[in-house]
């Protein structure tokens, strides 16, 4: 049975994963936090927490709220900053077999570029995932990924700053995600991951005010799966670079739906909070399904529902 997936076929070095199961940024720390719980080396790739130029404390508490079949979070990109990632985390990753992809974020195009430049040539980093769900402070805080022009601008700028394989992670908070995907692909993305969280809120009725300290947050978990699946299907039909599906994936059958919709790989996010072994369970379930169905190569399933 063949599980390897090439995520960056147009990149000179490529980004070959031994299997299609990845972790989603912000839900698996730096991988190190989970390495005593199960053999993280068995995964296709690990995507670390969103990394910014300077360390960030994130948004005011409370920052998490449970919803029906989902979670609202307003962590606000709390992270240790790119220097600490390079000094403290990359040396550990360099000894790992599993590729680690650094998710990067910024409030200006220049900030993304600086983070990418600092990560250039650092051992232990196999690729970048550019999170374009961040507010662009120069244009009043709309997400970079909300429109094709600003999405392409940040993608092209990071492309120039890095020689690593580059994934660009799309936000669902836009009116036409396929157009954003096409713009990002034309601007040099090697692959596209989607989706990030959907904007939402909750209200504390005893206090008469929003429950999250930041007022709004991002919805994730099983509640968003049908939306994410539809968007993956749309984007896979619009671009010819690999797609990484994400959004509510909890079981192998969820993952297989995304793969059949057109995703070459998938990311497990919120599911890891309830079950830290979820990414491995998803991988084992995919293997069982392929065995049962007599599928010899995972690539046979990629986009099967598109045809
Ligand atoms: C607590 C939390 C923190 C997150 N942090 C990031 C982040 O730093 N960068 C990013 O691109 N996505 C981040 N995400 C979004 C996830 O990577 C993923 O796109 C989203 O949660 C949908 O997948 P899921 O439903 O499987 O969780 C975060 C999600 C959660 C729940």
Coordinates of C-alpha atoms and ligand atoms in Angstrom, one line a residue:
X1 CA 0.0 0.0 0.0
X2 CA 1.4 3.4 -1.0
X3 CA 0.8 6.4 1.2
X4 CA 3.4 9.0 0.1
X5 CA 2.2 12.3 -1.1
X6 CA 4.2 15.0 -3.0
X7 CA 3.0 18.4 -1.7
X8 CA 5.3 20.6 -3.7
X9 CA 5.7 19.1 -7.2
X10 CA 6.7 22.4 -8.7
X11 CA 9.4 23.1 -6.1
X12 CA 13.0 22.1 -6.9
X13 CA 13.4 20.0 -3.7
X14 CA 9.7 19.1 -3.4
X15 CA 8.0 18.2 -0.1
X16 CA 7.5 14.5 0.1
X17 CA 5.3 13.3 3.0
X18 CA 5.4 9.6 3.9
X19 CA 1.6 9.8 4.4
X20 CA -1.1 12.5 4.0
X21 CA -1.8 13.1 7.7
X22 CA -0.6 16.4 9.1
X23 CA -1.4 18.4 12.3
X24 CA -3.1 21.8 12.1
X25 CA -1.3 24.9 13.3
X26 CA -2.1 26.0 16.8
X27 CA -3.6 22.7 17.9
X28 CA -0.4 20.7 18.2
X29 CA 2.1 23.2 19.7
X30 CA 5.6 22.6 18.4
X31 CA 5.1 18.8 18.2
X32 CA 7.4 18.4 21.2
X33 CA 4.4 18.6 23.6
X34 CA 2.9 15.5 22.0
X35 CA 6.1 13.4 21.4
X36 CA 5.7 11.6 24.8
X37 CA 2.1 10.7 24.0
X38 CA 2.6 8.9 20.8
X39 CA 5.2 8.4 18.0
X40 CA 4.8 11.7 16.2
X41 CA 7.4 10.5 13.7
X42 CA 4.7 8.4 12.1
X43 CA 2.8 11.4 10.9
X44 CA 3.1 12.9 7.4
X45 CA 4.1 16.3 8.7
X46 CA 3.8 18.6 11.7
X47 CA 2.7 22.2 11.4
X48 CA 3.7 24.3 14.4
X49 CA 1.9 27.2 16.1
X50 CA 1.7 30.4 14.1
X51 CA 5.0 32.3 14.4
X52 CA 5.5 36.0 14.3
X53 CA 8.5 38.3 14.3
X54 CA 8.2 39.2 18.0
X55 CA 6.8 37.0 20.8
X56 CA 3.1 37.7 21.4
X57 CA 0.9 37.4 24.5
X58 CA -2.3 37.0 22.5
X59 CA -5.8 38.3 23.3
X60 CA -7.4 39.0 26.7
X61 CA -9.1 36.1 28.5
X62 CA -11.4 34.3 28.1
X63 CA -10.1 33.0 24.8
X64 CA -12.0 29.7 24.4
X65 CA -15.7 28.8 24.4
X66 CA -17.3 25.5 23.6
X67 CA -20.1 25.5 21.1
X68 CA -22.4 22.8 19.7
X69 CA -19.9 20.4 17.9
X70 CA -17.1 23.0 17.9
X71 CA -14.9 25.5 19.7
X72 CA -14.6 29.2 19.4
X73 CA -11.0 30.5 20.1
X74 CA -9.5 34.0 20.2
X75 CA -6.0 33.0 21.2
X76 CA -4.7 36.0 19.1
X77 CA -1.5 34.3 17.9
X78 CA 0.1 33.9 21.3
X79 CA 3.6 32.6 20.4
X80 CA 7.2 32.6 21.4
X81 CA 8.4 34.5 18.3
X82 CA 10.7 33.5 15.4
X83 CA 14.0 33.8 17.3
X84 CA 12.9 31.4 20.0
X85 CA 11.6 29.0 17.3
X86 CA 15.0 29.0 15.6
X87 CA 17.0 28.6 18.9
X88 CA 14.8 26.3 20.9
X89 CA 12.6 24.3 18.6
X90 CA 14.4 23.9 15.2
X91 CA 17.4 22.0 16.7
X92 CA 14.9 19.4 18.1
X93 CA 13.1 19.2 14.8
X94 CA 16.4 18.7 13.0
X95 CA 16.8 15.4 14.7
X96 CA 13.3 14.2 13.6
X97 CA 12.4 12.3 10.6
X98 CA 8.9 13.9 10.3
X99 CA 9.0 17.1 8.3
X100 CA 8.1 20.2 10.3
X101 CA 6.4 23.1 8.6
X102 CA 6.5 26.5 10.3
X103 CA 3.2 28.4 10.2
X104 CA 4.0 32.1 9.8
X105 CA 1.9 35.2 10.5
X106 CA 2.2 39.0 10.5
X107 CA 0.3 42.2 10.5
X108 CA 2.1 43.7 7.5
X109 CA 3.6 42.2 4.4
X110 CA 7.0 43.2 5.6
X111 CA 6.5 41.3 8.9
X112 CA 5.8 38.1 6.9
X113 CA 8.8 38.7 4.8
X114 CA 11.1 39.2 7.8
X115 CA 9.8 36.0 9.5
X116 CA 10.4 34.0 6.3
X117 CA 13.8 35.5 5.8
X118 CA 14.9 34.6 9.3
X119 CA 13.8 31.0 8.8
X120 CA 15.8 30.7 5.6
X121 CA 18.5 28.0 5.8
X122 CA 17.6 27.0 9.4
X123 CA 18.1 23.2 9.8
X124 CA 14.9 21.3 10.9
X125 CA 12.4 23.3 8.9
X126 CA 11.0 21.6 5.8
X127 CA 8.5 24.3 4.6
X128 CA 6.5 27.3 5.5
X129 CA 2.7 27.6 5.8
X130 CA 1.7 31.2 5.3
X131 CA -1.4 32.1 7.5
X132 CA -3.2 34.8 5.6
X133 CA -6.1 34.9 8.0
X134 CA -4.3 37.7 9.9
X135 CA -5.6 41.3 10.0
X136 CA -3.8 43.6 7.6
X137 CA -3.3 46.7 9.9
X138 CA -2.4 48.9 7.0
X139 CA -5.8 48.6 5.4
X140 CA -8.0 48.7 8.5
X141 CA -7.7 45.2 9.7
X142 CA -9.4 43.1 6.9
X143 CA -7.8 39.7 6.7
X144 CA -5.1 39.4 4.0
X145 CA -6.9 36.4 2.7
X146 CA -10.2 38.2 2.4
X147 CA -9.5 39.3 -1.2
X148 CA -7.4 38.0 -4.1
X149 CA -5.1 41.1 -4.3
X150 CA -3.9 41.2 -0.8
X151 CA -3.6 37.4 -0.7
X152 CA -1.5 37.5 -3.8
X153 CA 0.6 40.4 -2.5
X154 CA 1.7 38.6 0.7
X155 CA 2.2 35.3 -1.2
X156 CA 4.5 36.9 -3.8
X157 CA 6.5 38.7 -1.1
X158 CA 7.1 35.6 0.9
X159 CA 7.9 33.6 -2.3
X160 CA 10.8 36.0 -2.9
X161 CA 12.0 35.7 0.7
X162 CA 12.1 31.9 1.0
X163 CA 13.5 29.0 -0.9
X164 CA 11.5 26.6 1.1
X165 CA 8.3 24.9 -0.1
X166 CA 5.5 27.3 0.6
X167 CA 2.0 26.4 1.6
X168 CA -0.6 29.2 1.8
X169 CA -3.4 28.7 4.2
X170 CA -6.7 30.3 3.2
X171 CA -9.4 31.8 5.3
X172 CA -13.1 30.9 4.8
X173 CA -14.0 34.5 5.7
X174 CA -14.2 35.6 2.1
X175 CA -16.9 35.8 -0.5
X176 CA -15.1 33.8 -3.2
X177 CA -12.4 31.4 -1.9
X178 CA -11.7 29.9 -5.3
X179 CA -10.7 33.3 -6.7
X180 CA -8.3 33.8 -3.7
X181 CA -6.9 30.3 -4.3
X182 CA -6.2 31.1 -8.0
X183 CA -4.5 34.4 -7.1
X184 CA -2.3 32.6 -4.5
X185 CA -1.4 29.8 -6.9
X186 CA -0.4 32.4 -9.5
X187 CA 1.7 34.3 -7.0
X188 CA 3.9 31.2 -6.3
X189 CA 2.3 29.0 -3.7
X190 CA 3.5 25.4 -3.9
X191 CA 0.3 24.1 -2.2
X192 CA -2.8 25.5 -0.6
X193 CA -4.2 24.6 2.8
X194 CA -7.7 25.4 3.8
X195 CA -9.7 26.2 5.9
X196 CA -8.7 28.4 8.9
X197 CA -11.5 29.1 11.4
X198 CA -14.8 30.8 10.6
X199 CA -15.5 34.0 12.4
X200 CA -18.0 33.7 15.2
X201 CA -19.0 34.8 18.7
X202 CA -20.8 33.8 21.8
X203 CA -22.6 36.0 24.4
X204 CA -22.6 35.5 28.2
X205 CA -26.3 36.1 29.0
X206 CA -25.7 36.6 32.7
X207 CA -23.2 39.4 32.1
X208 CA -25.0 40.8 29.0
X209 CA -21.8 40.9 27.1
X210 CA -19.7 38.9 24.6
X211 CA -18.2 35.8 26.2
X212 CA -14.7 36.1 24.6
X213 CA -12.4 38.8 25.8
X214 CA -11.8 39.7 22.1
X215 CA -15.6 39.7 21.4
X216 CA -15.2 37.6 18.3
X217 CA -13.3 34.3 17.7
X218 CA -12.7 31.6 15.2
X219 CA -15.0 28.5 15.0
X220 CA -13.4 25.1 14.5
X221 CA -14.3 21.5 15.0
X222 CA -16.9 19.1 13.6
X223 CA -19.4 22.1 13.2
X224 CA -17.3 23.5 10.3
X225 CA -16.6 20.3 8.4
X226 CA -19.3 20.5 5.7
X227 CA -18.2 24.1 5.0
X228 CA -14.6 23.2 4.8
X229 CA -15.3 20.2 2.6
X230 CA -17.3 22.3 0.2
X231 CA -14.5 24.9 0.0
X232 CA -11.9 22.2 -0.6
X233 CA -14.0 20.8 -3.4
X234 CA -14.3 24.3 -5.0
X235 CA -10.7 25.1 -4.7
X236 CA -9.5 21.7 -5.9
X237 CA -11.5 22.3 -9.1
X238 CA -10.0 25.7 -9.6
X239 CA -6.2 25.2 -9.2
X240 CA -3.6 22.7 -10.3
X241 CA -1.4 22.7 -7.2
X242 CA -1.9 20.3 -4.2
X243 CA -4.6 21.1 -1.7
X244 CA -4.4 20.3 2.0
X245 CA -7.9 19.9 3.6
X246 CA -8.6 21.0 7.2
X247 CA -11.7 21.7 9.2
X248 CA -13.4 19.4 11.7
X249 CA -11.5 16.3 10.7
X250 CA -11.9 13.9 13.7
X251 CA -12.0 10.4 12.1
X252 CA -10.5 8.6 9.1
X253 CA -13.8 8.8 7.3
X254 CA -13.8 12.6 7.6
X255 CA -10.2 12.6 6.2
X256 CA -11.2 10.4 3.3
X257 CA -14.1 12.7 2.4
X258 CA -11.6 15.6 2.1
X259 CA -9.2 13.5 0.1
X260 CA -12.0 12.4 -2.3
X261 CA -13.1 16.1 -2.5
X262 CA -9.6 16.8 -3.9
X263 CA -7.2 17.2 -1.0
X264 CA -3.8 15.5 -1.4
X265 CA -3.2 15.7 2.4
X266 CA -5.3 16.6 5.5
X267 CA -4.7 18.3 8.8
X268 CA -6.2 17.3 12.1
X269 CA -6.8 20.3 14.4
X270 CA -9.4 20.6 17.2
X271 CA -9.8 16.8 17.4
X272 CA -6.4 16.6 19.1
X273 CA -7.7 18.5 22.1
X274 CA -10.1 15.7 23.0
X275 CA -7.9 12.9 21.8
X276 CA -4.2 13.7 21.5
X277 CA -3.7 10.6 19.4
X278 CA -6.3 11.7 16.8
X279 CA -3.9 12.3 14.0
X280 CA -2.5 8.8 14.4
X281 CA -6.0 7.2 14.7
X282 CA -6.9 9.0 11.5
X283 CA -3.8 7.6 9.7
X284 CA -4.5 4.1 10.9
X285 CA -8.1 4.4 9.8
X286 CA -7.1 5.5 6.3
X287 CA -4.8 2.5 6.1
X288 CA -7.6 0.1 7.2
X289 CA -10.0 1.6 4.6
X290 CA -7.5 1.2 1.8
X291 CA -6.8 -2.4 2.8
X292 CA -10.5 -3.2 3.0
X293 CA -11.3 -1.5 -0.4
X294 CA -8.2 -2.8 -2.1
X295 CA -6.8 0.6 -2.9
X296 CA -3.0 0.4 -3.6
X297 CA -2.1 4.0 -3.8
X298 CA -3.6 6.9 -1.8
X299 CA -3.3 9.1 -5.0
X300 CA -6.1 6.9 -6.5
X301 CA -8.5 8.5 -4.0
X302 CA -7.3 12.1 -4.4
X303 CA -10.2 14.0 -6.1
X304 CA -12.2 10.8 -6.7
X305 CA -15.4 12.7 -6.0
X306 CA -14.5 15.4 -8.5
X307 CA -14.5 13.0 -11.4
Ligands
LIG1 C1 -6.7 27.0 19.5 C2 -6.5 27.2 18.1 C3 -5.3 27.9 17.6 C4 -5.1 28.0 16.3 N1 -3.9 28.7 15.9 C5 -3.7 28.8 14.5 C6 -2.5 29.4 14.1 O1 -1.6 29.9 14.9 N2 -2.3 29.5 12.7 C7 -3.2 29.0 11.8 O2 -2.9 29.1 10.6 N3 -4.3 28.4 12.2 C8 -4.6 28.3 13.6 N4 -5.7 27.6 14.0 C9 -6.6 27.1 12.9 C10 -6.4 25.6 12.8 O3 -5.1 25.3 12.3 C11 -7.4 25.0 11.8 O4 -7.3 25.6 10.5 C12 -8.9 25.2 12.2 O5 -9.0 25.0 13.6 C13 -9.8 24.3 11.5 O6 -9.5 22.9 11.7 P1 -10.1 22.0 12.9 O7 -11.6 22.2 12.8 O8 -9.7 20.6 12.6 O9 -9.6 22.5 14.2 C14 -6.0 27.5 15.3 C15 -7.1 26.8 15.8 C16 -7.4 26.6 17.1 C17 -8.6 25.9 17.5

